[in-house]
Tab-separated table of C-alpha atoms and ligand atoms in Angstrom:
chain	number	residue	atom	x	y	z
A	695	MET	CA	8.609	-11.471	-5.247
A	696	VAL	CA	4.855	-11.184	-5.836
A	697	ASP	CA	3.194	-13.721	-8.112
A	698	LEU	CA	-0.558	-13.789	-8.710
A	699	ARG	CA	-1.803	-16.822	-10.667
A	700	HIS	CA	-5.352	-16.941	-11.980
A	701	ILE	CA	-6.695	-14.960	-9.039
A	702	GLY	CA	-10.444	-14.627	-8.724
A	703	LYS	CA	-12.439	-12.835	-6.056
A	704	ALA	CA	-16.172	-13.181	-5.628
A	705	TYR	CA	-18.271	-11.355	-3.033
A	706	LYS	CA	-21.562	-12.893	-2.005
A	707	VAL	CA	-24.149	-10.190	-1.396
A	708	GLY	CA	-27.498	-11.754	-0.509
A	709	ASP	CA	-28.238	-14.196	-3.302
A	710	THR	CA	-25.981	-12.583	-5.884
A	711	ASN	CA	-22.350	-13.267	-6.512
A	712	ILE	CA	-20.267	-10.237	-7.454
A	713	GLU	CA	-17.161	-11.275	-9.363
A	714	ALA	CA	-14.761	-8.484	-8.482
A	715	LEU	CA	-11.706	-10.201	-10.032
A	716	ARG	CA	-11.474	-12.830	-12.748
A	717	ASP	CA	-8.367	-14.750	-13.760
A	718	ILE	CA	-5.813	-12.102	-12.799
A	719	SER	CA	-2.197	-13.192	-13.305
A	720	PHE	CA	0.916	-11.035	-13.003
A	721	SER	CA	4.224	-10.941	-11.144
A	722	ILE	CA	6.038	-8.007	-9.579
A	723	GLY	CA	9.775	-8.093	-8.960
A	724	ARG	CA	11.591	-6.654	-5.946
A	725	GLY	CA	12.125	-2.908	-6.269
A	726	GLU	CA	9.589	-2.310	-9.036
A	727	TYR	CA	7.409	0.817	-9.104
A	728	VAL	CA	4.022	-0.120	-10.552
A	729	ALA	CA	0.825	1.840	-11.228
A	730	ILE	CA	-2.555	0.123	-11.269
A	731	MET	CA	-5.188	1.979	-13.282
A	732	GLY	CA	-8.762	1.344	-14.357
A	733	PRO	CA	-12.321	2.641	-14.040
A	734	SER	CA	-14.037	2.950	-10.679
A	735	GLY	CA	-15.326	-0.462	-9.556
A	736	SER	CA	-12.954	-2.382	-11.829
A	737	GLY	CA	-11.255	-4.188	-8.924
A	738	LYS	CA	-8.126	-2.117	-8.214
A	739	SER	CA	-8.593	-1.901	-4.439
A	740	THR	CA	-9.493	-5.579	-4.290
A	741	ILE	CA	-6.174	-6.414	-5.975
A	742	LEU	CA	-4.221	-4.274	-3.478
A	743	HIS	CA	-6.062	-5.904	-0.569
A	744	ILE	CA	-5.173	-9.368	-1.854
A	745	LEU	CA	-1.542	-8.370	-2.523
A	746	GLY	CA	-1.216	-7.003	1.033
A	747	ILE	CA	-3.053	-9.997	2.559
A	748	LEU	CA	-5.814	-7.780	3.942
A	749	ASP	CA	-8.179	-10.045	2.034
A	750	THR	CA	-7.918	-13.470	0.402
A	751	ALA	CA	-8.728	-14.586	-3.115
A	752	THR	CA	-11.596	-17.017	-3.695
A	753	SER	CA	-9.711	-18.802	-6.485
A	754	GLY	CA	-6.195	-18.983	-7.839
A	755	THR	CA	-2.832	-18.891	-6.107
A	756	TYR	CA	-0.881	-16.028	-4.533
A	757	LEU	CA	2.836	-16.625	-4.062
A	758	PHE	CA	4.804	-14.069	-2.039
A	759	GLU	CA	8.503	-14.914	-2.012
A	760	LYS	CA	8.673	-18.507	-0.791
A	761	TYR	CA	5.188	-18.487	0.718
A	762	ASP	CA	2.001	-19.783	-0.857
A	763	ILE	CA	-0.266	-17.247	0.844
A	764	THR	CA	-3.440	-19.082	-0.152
A	765	THR	CA	-2.500	-22.082	2.037
A	766	LEU	CA	-1.380	-20.235	5.202
A	767	SER	CA	-3.292	-19.835	8.464
A	768	ASP	CA	-4.665	-16.403	9.452
A	769	ARG	CA	-1.879	-16.080	11.986
A	770	GLU	CA	0.875	-16.801	9.452
A	771	GLN	CA	-0.768	-14.431	6.968
A	772	ALA	CA	-0.827	-11.658	9.590
A	773	ARG	CA	2.834	-12.184	10.373
A	774	ILE	CA	3.816	-11.863	6.702
A	775	ARG	CA	1.535	-8.829	6.257
A	776	ASN	CA	3.041	-7.005	9.239
A	777	ARG	CA	6.597	-7.826	8.333
A	778	HIS	CA	6.563	-7.168	4.595
A	779	PHE	CA	3.781	-4.701	3.698
A	780	GLY	CA	2.984	-1.053	4.371
A	781	PHE	CA	-0.320	0.556	3.350
A	782	ILE	CA	-1.316	4.066	2.325
A	783	PHE	CA	-4.981	4.892	1.723
A	784	GLN	CA	-6.844	7.729	0.025
A	785	ARG	CA	-8.475	8.704	3.346
A	786	PHE	CA	-5.208	8.469	5.324
A	787	ASN	CA	-6.836	6.151	7.943
A	788	LEU	CA	-4.968	7.663	10.898
A	789	PHE	CA	-6.187	7.285	14.492
A	790	SER	CA	-7.712	10.659	15.356
A	791	GLU	CA	-7.068	10.315	19.108
A	792	LEU	CA	-3.350	9.693	18.608
A	793	SER	CA	-0.544	12.142	17.781
A	794	ALA	CA	1.482	11.845	14.583
A	795	MET	CA	4.237	10.175	16.632
A	796	GLU	CA	1.837	7.680	18.236
A	797	ASN	CA	0.273	6.845	14.874
A	798	VAL	CA	3.700	6.001	13.462
A	799	MET	CA	4.712	4.002	16.557
A	800	LEU	CA	1.581	1.860	16.568
A	801	PRO	CA	2.489	-0.825	13.986
A	802	MET	CA	5.980	-1.191	15.463
A	803	GLY	CA	4.479	-3.080	18.388
A	804	TYR	CA	4.710	-6.209	16.292
A	805	ALA	CA	8.422	-5.863	15.660
A	806	GLY	CA	9.499	-6.397	19.266
A	807	LEU	CA	11.119	-2.967	19.792
A	808	SER	CA	11.176	-1.229	23.175
A	809	LYS	CA	9.148	1.979	23.573
A	810	PRO	CA	12.190	4.305	23.442
A	811	GLN	CA	13.378	2.502	20.301
A	812	ARG	CA	9.945	2.876	18.731
A	813	LYS	CA	9.890	6.573	19.609
A	814	GLU	CA	13.310	7.154	18.134
A	815	ARG	CA	12.483	5.329	14.906
A	816	ALA	CA	9.102	7.113	14.573
A	817	GLY	CA	10.861	10.442	15.072
A	818	GLU	CA	13.391	9.638	12.354
A	819	LEU	CA	10.633	8.675	9.940
A	820	LEU	CA	8.650	11.840	10.676
A	821	VAL	CA	11.775	13.916	10.020
A	822	GLU	CA	12.251	12.062	6.723
A	823	VAL	CA	8.760	12.967	5.565
A	824	GLY	CA	9.281	16.601	6.614
A	825	LEU	CA	7.150	16.648	9.773
A	826	GLU	CA	9.805	17.399	12.395
A	827	ASN	CA	7.600	20.248	13.684
A	828	ARG	CA	4.360	18.273	13.726
A	829	MET	CA	5.248	15.179	15.757
A	830	ASN	CA	2.839	15.815	18.622
A	831	HIS	CA	-0.039	17.093	16.494
A	832	ARG	CA	-3.202	15.063	16.139
A	833	PRO	CA	-4.495	14.392	12.605
A	834	THR	CA	-7.213	17.088	12.873
A	835	MET	CA	-4.474	19.682	13.411
A	836	LEU	CA	-2.734	18.675	10.184
A	837	SER	CA	-3.430	19.438	6.520
A	838	GLY	CA	-4.374	16.570	4.195
A	839	GLY	CA	-0.869	16.450	2.757
A	840	GLU	CA	0.630	16.355	6.246
A	841	GLN	CA	-1.751	13.581	7.287
A	842	GLN	CA	-0.742	11.543	4.257
A	843	ARG	CA	2.931	12.079	5.142
A	844	VAL	CA	2.210	10.688	8.629
A	845	ALA	CA	0.561	7.731	6.893
A	846	ILE	CA	3.693	7.219	4.777
A	847	ALA	CA	5.898	7.307	7.890
A	848	ARG	CA	3.552	4.779	9.503
A	849	ALA	CA	3.631	2.557	6.402
A	850	LEU	CA	7.442	2.546	6.584
A	851	SER	CA	7.667	1.954	10.325
A	852	ASN	CA	8.125	-1.819	10.095
A	853	GLY	CA	10.698	-1.530	7.306
A	854	PRO	CA	8.397	-3.100	4.695
A	855	ASP	CA	9.557	-4.524	1.371
A	856	VAL	CA	6.376	-3.415	-0.370
A	857	ILE	CA	4.304	-0.230	-0.084
A	858	LEU	CA	0.730	-0.545	-1.333
A	859	ALA	CA	-0.841	2.857	-1.992
A	860	ASP	CA	-4.551	3.129	-2.901
A	861	GLU	CA	-5.156	6.494	-4.639
A	862	PRO	CA	-2.790	8.196	-2.160
A	863	THR	CA	-3.276	11.652	-3.692
A	864	GLY	CA	-7.010	11.318	-4.382
A	865	ASN	CA	-7.958	13.663	-1.533
A	866	LEU	CA	-5.101	16.129	-1.963
A	867	SER	CA	-4.398	19.315	-3.896
A	868	THR	CA	-2.025	19.055	-6.864
A	869	ASP	CA	0.889	20.478	-4.848
A	870	ALA	CA	0.329	18.282	-1.793
A	871	GLY	CA	-0.112	15.283	-4.098
A	872	GLU	CA	3.167	16.061	-5.838
A	873	GLU	CA	4.986	15.989	-2.479
A	874	ILE	CA	3.512	12.560	-1.747
A	875	ILE	CA	4.601	11.232	-5.152
A	876	GLN	CA	8.110	12.615	-4.616
A	877	LEU	CA	8.288	10.849	-1.244
A	878	LEU	CA	7.201	7.569	-2.842
A	879	GLU	CA	9.860	8.074	-5.521
A	880	THR	CA	12.481	8.621	-2.817
A	881	PHE	CA	11.618	5.331	-1.122
A	882	HIS	CA	11.479	3.577	-4.496
A	883	ARG	CA	15.050	4.734	-5.200
A	884	ARG	CA	16.039	3.148	-1.874
A	885	GLY	CA	14.714	-0.168	-3.078
A	886	VAL	CA	11.175	-0.333	-1.683
A	887	THR	CA	8.720	-2.017	-4.062
A	888	ILE	CA	5.741	0.285	-4.682
A	889	VAL	CA	2.343	-0.599	-6.098
A	890	MET	CA	0.100	2.454	-6.436
A	891	VAL	CA	-3.496	2.719	-7.615
A	892	THR	CA	-3.955	6.045	-9.368
A	893	HIS	CA	-6.390	7.805	-11.694
A	894	ASN	CA	-3.736	10.365	-12.576
A	895	PRO	CA	-2.049	9.603	-15.947
A	896	SER	CA	0.933	11.884	-15.292
A	897	GLN	CA	1.614	10.108	-11.983
A	898	ALA	CA	1.299	6.743	-13.715
A	899	ALA	CA	3.707	7.913	-16.438
A	900	ARG	CA	6.399	8.398	-13.780
A	901	THR	CA	6.259	4.749	-12.687
A	902	GLU	CA	8.056	1.858	-14.417
A	903	ARG	CA	4.992	-0.126	-15.347
A	904	ILE	CA	1.238	0.383	-15.787
A	905	ILE	CA	-1.222	-2.445	-15.160
A	906	GLN	CA	-4.719	-1.662	-16.468
A	907	ILE	CA	-7.733	-3.430	-14.956
A	908	LYS	CA	-11.142	-3.519	-16.635
A	909	ASP	CA	-14.236	-5.309	-15.282
A	910	GLY	CA	-12.084	-7.332	-12.898
A	911	ARG	CA	-9.774	-8.554	-15.648
A	912	LEU	CA	-6.234	-7.647	-16.610
A	913	HIS	CA	-6.585	-5.352	-19.613
A	914	SER	CA	-2.935	-4.445	-20.261
A	915	ASP	CA	0.470	-4.535	-18.596
A	916	THR	CA	3.025	-2.095	-20.029
A	917	ARG	CA	6.600	-1.440	-18.963
A	918	GLN	CA	8.055	2.030	-19.496
A	919	GLY	CA	11.028	4.206	-18.612
A	920	GLY	CA	9.996	5.413	-15.155
A	921	SER	CA	11.648	8.101	-13.064
A	922	ARG	CA	14.738	6.339	-11.756
B	2417	LIG	N1	-16.853	-5.948	0.568
B	2417	LIG	C1	-17.481	-6.007	-0.628
B	2417	LIG	N2	-18.665	-6.626	-0.743
B	2417	LIG	C2	-19.290	-6.702	-1.941
B	2417	LIG	N3	-18.809	-6.194	-3.089
B	2417	LIG	C3	-17.628	-5.563	-3.026
B	2417	LIG	C4	-16.895	-5.433	-1.811
B	2417	LIG	N4	-15.751	-4.757	-2.068
B	2417	LIG	C5	-15.760	-4.484	-3.388
B	2417	LIG	N5	-16.888	-4.959	-3.973
B	2417	LIG	C6	-17.229	-4.877	-5.395
B	2417	LIG	O1	-16.144	-5.384	-6.147
B	2417	LIG	C7	-15.929	-4.606	-7.308
B	2417	LIG	C8	-14.518	-4.040	-7.317
B	2417	LIG	O2	-14.387	-3.120	-6.243
B	2417	LIG	P1	-13.026	-2.322	-5.969
B	2417	LIG	O3	-11.907	-3.291	-5.929
B	2417	LIG	O4	-13.247	-1.486	-4.760
B	2417	LIG	O5	-12.899	-1.413	-7.278
B	2417	LIG	P2	-11.978	-0.115	-7.548
B	2417	LIG	O6	-10.998	0.015	-6.432
B	2417	LIG	O7	-11.357	-0.378	-8.875
B	2417	LIG	O8	-12.919	1.048	-7.608
B	2417	LIG	C9	-17.023	-3.545	-7.315
B	2417	LIG	O9	-18.097	-4.023	-8.091
B	2417	LIG	C10	-17.412	-3.461	-5.864
B	2417	LIG	O10	-18.731	-3.014	-5.730
B	2418	LIG	MG1	-10.677	1.534	-5.102
């Protein structure tokens, strides 16, 4: 479903070129649960951004299903991003002025649903992540774990095929982080493809596959039992 071929990413900062990724190639099949690991600055977030079409590679080819992402217009890229990908970030990235419900409804605007339909779907998702009593709370009224659960509901709101999670438990206590991992495992069992950046070896051990990045290069790619 996802096929990266010889992907490179260079950032130009002043006169220097920072090569964040060099010759990265790997494929991910539908329904896989993959951990991406590696030292800070090794290029993990850059890979997730390219996978989710938040950013584009400077060399190589990215195939997503039948699309060659590298050749598409911005508009076509945005359509594929909104339809197929959901994102979860370490810092939650919720809108502080909006309630949990409104945060989850926001991305559904693209899917052509009416407002009552969006409300109903957002409510169902918030119940699924255990926030039935927090729907009208703003992010500041919620704990970190609750905020991340809102972010998961938001990531699922368009019915994505792939969830991209960048250190989703990095700002959470062990217990709150465990709840987030269990939620991701639940959606994985339902068939959602999950790619998660993590520094936590025990979380990585529960996935089906660990991709290690070092200095912008693929260091190893190991399949394992996983939790399913
Ligand atoms: N917008 C940017 N401009 C310049 N350099 C960047 C930018 N984003 C990331 N980098 C650089 O690219 C490299 C990889 O960054 P990143 O993917 O964030 O690593 P990781 O997520 O593994 O910590 C780092 O050297 C980082 O400083
Ligand atoms: Mg990062």
